mmCIF file of C-alpha atoms in Angstrom:
data_model
loop_
_atom_site.group_PDB
_atom_site.id
_atom_site.type_symbol
_atom_site.label_atom_id
_atom_site.label_comp_id
_atom_site.label_asym_id
_atom_site.label_seq_id
_atom_site.Cartn_x
_atom_site.Cartn_y
_atom_site.Cartn_z
ATOM 1 C CA UNK A 1 -25.177 77.366 -63.811
ATOM 2 C CA UNK A 2 -28.884 78.266 -63.225
ATOM 3 C CA UNK A 3 -29.916 75.182 -64.824
ATOM 4 C CA UNK A 4 -27.642 72.992 -62.584
ATOM 5 C CA UNK A 5 -29.102 74.808 -59.486
ATOM 6 C CA UNK A 6 -32.670 74.124 -60.633
ATOM 7 C CA UNK A 7 -31.809 70.479 -61.354
ATOM 8 C CA UNK A 8 -29.960 69.968 -58.077
ATOM 9 C CA UNK A 9 -32.890 71.549 -56.090
ATOM 10 C CA UNK A 10 -35.394 69.471 -58.017
ATOM 11 C CA UNK A 11 -33.374 66.242 -57.329
ATOM 12 C CA UNK A 12 -32.990 67.272 -53.667
ATOM 13 C CA UNK A 13 -36.816 67.942 -53.511
ATOM 14 C CA UNK A 14 -37.580 64.484 -54.834
ATOM 15 C CA UNK A 15 -35.188 62.838 -52.670
ATOM 16 C CA UNK A 16 -36.751 64.396 -49.605
ATOM 17 C CA UNK A 17 -40.196 63.882 -50.682
ATOM 18 C CA UNK A 18 -39.585 60.192 -51.212
ATOM 19 C CA UNK A 19 -37.632 59.731 -47.893
ATOM 20 C CA UNK A 20 -39.640 61.724 -45.460
ATOM 21 C CA UNK A 21 -43.157 61.720 -47.011
ATOM 22 C CA UNK A 22 -43.903 57.917 -46.522
ATOM 23 C CA UNK A 23 -44.911 56.715 -43.212
ATOM 24 C CA UNK A 24 -42.786 53.775 -42.260
ATOM 25 C CA UNK A 25 -44.549 51.115 -40.190
ATOM 26 C CA UNK A 26 -43.007 50.460 -36.871
ATOM 27 C CA UNK A 27 -41.945 46.855 -36.291
ATOM 28 C CA UNK A 28 -43.311 45.906 -33.016
ATOM 29 C CA UNK A 29 -41.539 43.198 -31.044
ATOM 30 C CA UNK A 30 -44.157 40.703 -30.142
ATOM 31 C CA UNK A 31 -44.653 39.931 -26.547
ATOM 32 C CA UNK A 32 -42.607 36.957 -25.252
ATOM 33 C CA UNK A 33 -44.625 33.730 -25.190
ATOM 34 C CA UNK A 34 -44.397 32.296 -21.614
ATOM 35 C CA UNK A 35 -44.267 28.533 -22.051
ATOM 36 C CA UNK A 36 -45.582 26.478 -19.036
ATOM 37 C CA UNK A 37 -44.117 23.117 -18.268
ATOM 38 C CA UNK A 38 -46.889 20.691 -17.512
ATOM 39 C CA UNK A 39 -45.483 17.347 -16.251
ATOM 40 C CA UNK A 40 -47.181 14.297 -17.549
ATOM 41 C CA UNK A 41 -45.393 11.833 -15.181
ATOM 42 C CA UNK A 42 -43.997 12.209 -11.365
ATOM 43 C CA UNK A 43 -42.120 9.482 -9.748
ATOM 44 C CA UNK A 44 -42.024 9.382 -5.914
ATOM 45 C CA UNK A 45 -38.854 7.645 -4.898
ATOM 46 C CA UNK A 46 -37.541 6.221 -1.589
ATOM 47 C CA UNK A 47 -34.824 8.641 -0.280
ATOM 48 C CA UNK A 48 -32.520 5.781 0.923
ATOM 49 C CA UNK A 49 -32.855 3.296 -2.140
ATOM 50 C CA UNK A 50 -33.999 5.666 -4.955
ATOM 51 C CA UNK A 51 -36.530 2.942 -5.771
ATOM 52 C CA UNK A 52 -39.896 4.141 -7.237
ATOM 53 C CA UNK A 53 -42.471 3.908 -4.645
ATOM 54 C CA UNK A 54 -45.374 5.607 -6.461
ATOM 55 C CA UNK A 55 -46.002 6.715 -9.951
ATOM 56 C CA UNK A 56 -48.251 9.589 -10.976
ATOM 57 C CA UNK A 57 -49.547 10.042 -14.469
ATOM 58 C CA UNK A 58 -51.232 13.463 -15.289
ATOM 59 C CA UNK A 59 -53.518 14.481 -18.163
ATOM 60 C CA UNK A 60 -54.752 18.100 -18.870
ATOM 61 C CA UNK A 61 -57.854 19.851 -20.329
ATOM 62 C CA UNK A 62 -57.795 22.526 -22.835
ATOM 63 C CA UNK A 63 -57.336 25.148 -20.067
ATOM 64 C CA UNK A 64 -53.988 23.412 -18.818
ATOM 65 C CA UNK A 65 -55.777 22.302 -15.659
ATOM 66 C CA UNK A 66 -55.232 18.777 -14.464
ATOM 67 C CA UNK A 67 -58.149 16.766 -15.827
ATOM 68 C CA UNK A 68 -57.107 13.346 -14.334
ATOM 69 C CA UNK A 69 -54.382 11.879 -12.305
ATOM 70 C CA UNK A 70 -53.649 8.135 -11.809
ATOM 71 C CA UNK A 71 -51.381 7.009 -8.788
ATOM 72 C CA UNK A 72 -49.912 3.739 -9.141
ATOM 73 C CA UNK A 73 -47.961 1.952 -6.440
ATOM 74 C CA UNK A 74 -46.929 -1.711 -5.993
ATOM 75 C CA UNK A 75 -50.063 -2.372 -4.208
ATOM 76 C CA UNK A 76 -52.715 -0.362 -5.796
ATOM 77 C CA UNK A 77 -53.928 2.169 -8.545
ATOM 78 C CA UNK A 78 -55.865 5.264 -7.547
ATOM 79 C CA UNK A 79 -57.503 7.201 -10.249
ATOM 80 C CA UNK A 80 -58.645 10.753 -9.871
ATOM 81 C CA UNK A 81 -60.851 12.835 -12.197
ATOM 82 C CA UNK A 82 -61.161 16.533 -11.658
ATOM 83 C CA UNK A 83 -63.818 18.896 -12.823
ATOM 84 C CA UNK A 84 -63.851 22.789 -12.751
ATOM 85 C CA UNK A 85 -66.407 25.556 -12.446
ATOM 86 C CA UNK A 86 -66.677 28.000 -15.126
ATOM 87 C CA UNK A 87 -64.463 30.540 -13.474
ATOM 88 C CA UNK A 88 -61.628 27.836 -13.290
ATOM 89 C CA UNK A 89 -61.862 26.753 -9.569
ATOM 90 C CA UNK A 90 -61.898 23.064 -8.762
ATOM 91 C CA UNK A 91 -65.452 21.805 -8.468
ATOM 92 C CA UNK A 92 -65.010 18.164 -7.697
ATOM 93 C CA UNK A 93 -62.437 15.518 -7.443
ATOM 94 C CA UNK A 94 -63.522 12.031 -7.863
ATOM 95 C CA UNK A 95 -61.364 9.265 -6.548
ATOM 96 C CA UNK A 96 -61.619 5.576 -7.632
ATOM 97 C CA UNK A 97 -59.589 2.619 -6.871
ATOM 98 C CA UNK A 98 -60.559 -1.049 -6.365
ATOM 99 C CA UNK A 99 -64.087 -1.052 -5.112
ATOM 100 C CA UNK A 100 -63.758 2.486 -3.651
ATOM 101 C CA UNK A 101 -65.403 5.533 -5.199
ATOM 102 C CA UNK A 102 -65.278 8.961 -3.570
ATOM 103 C CA UNK A 103 -66.389 12.373 -4.648
ATOM 104 C CA UNK A 104 -65.072 15.288 -2.909
ATOM 105 C CA UNK A 105 -67.157 18.471 -3.733
ATOM 106 C CA UNK A 106 -65.803 22.003 -3.050
ATOM 107 C CA UNK A 107 -67.883 25.147 -2.338
ATOM 108 C CA UNK A 108 -66.481 28.492 -2.176
ATOM 109 C CA UNK A 109 -67.105 31.733 -0.253
ATOM 110 C CA UNK A 110 -67.177 35.328 -1.651
ATOM 111 C CA UNK A 111 -63.456 35.590 -1.961
ATOM 112 C CA UNK A 112 -63.046 32.355 -3.940
ATOM 113 C CA UNK A 113 -61.775 30.753 -0.830
ATOM 114 C CA UNK A 114 -62.791 27.046 -0.225
ATOM 115 C CA UNK A 115 -65.513 27.140 2.528
ATOM 116 C CA UNK A 116 -66.500 23.457 2.566
ATOM 117 C CA UNK A 117 -65.408 20.058 1.303
ATOM 118 C CA UNK A 118 -67.951 17.329 1.005
ATOM 119 C CA UNK A 119 -67.053 13.831 0.744
ATOM 120 C CA UNK A 120 -69.511 11.354 -0.646
ATOM 121 C CA UNK A 121 -68.939 7.642 -1.079
ATOM 122 C CA UNK A 122 -67.359 5.387 1.503
ATOM 123 C CA UNK A 123 -67.310 7.135 4.884
ATOM 124 C CA UNK A 124 -69.062 10.453 3.860
ATOM 125 C CA UNK A 125 -67.982 13.547 5.662
ATOM 126 C CA UNK A 126 -68.252 17.314 5.676
ATOM 127 C CA UNK A 127 -65.272 19.352 6.331
ATOM 128 C CA UNK A 128 -65.869 23.255 7.103
ATOM 129 C CA UNK A 129 -63.011 25.467 6.677
ATOM 130 C CA UNK A 130 -62.512 28.710 8.602
ATOM 131 C CA UNK A 131 -60.138 31.565 7.789
ATOM 132 C CA UNK A 132 -58.396 33.968 10.103
ATOM 133 C CA UNK A 133 -59.441 37.589 9.334
ATOM 134 C CA UNK A 134 -57.244 39.379 6.886
ATOM 135 C CA UNK A 135 -55.186 36.276 5.853
ATOM 136 C CA UNK A 136 -55.458 33.204 3.783
ATOM 137 C CA UNK A 137 -54.751 30.946 6.703
#
């Protein structure tokens, strides 16, 4: 009887050691991947006839920002090329179509708000932007 108790206790000890002494790795659920839908084409249609008036084709850079945009209508094609600053803000937008080539350069203030848009090319212009205190308007 004493031998049975010793064997039972030894088996119970072995069982407990094997079950509770090993650290089990927690399986962590990975964070869900947020997929962004980046359209490559947009059609602008006439609301009355549903006929396509303008077609817009988009391309993206490695940061998923728009790199270029082409607007095609029945009468013309406008091509836009966009460049960005190192912090991801829009630096320039270059528009070309036919014999027209315009570059819009943006400058930013301390709060990353656009302060000035400078247009070079045909009919150059400077647009200074002002914001209401305490708002983005």
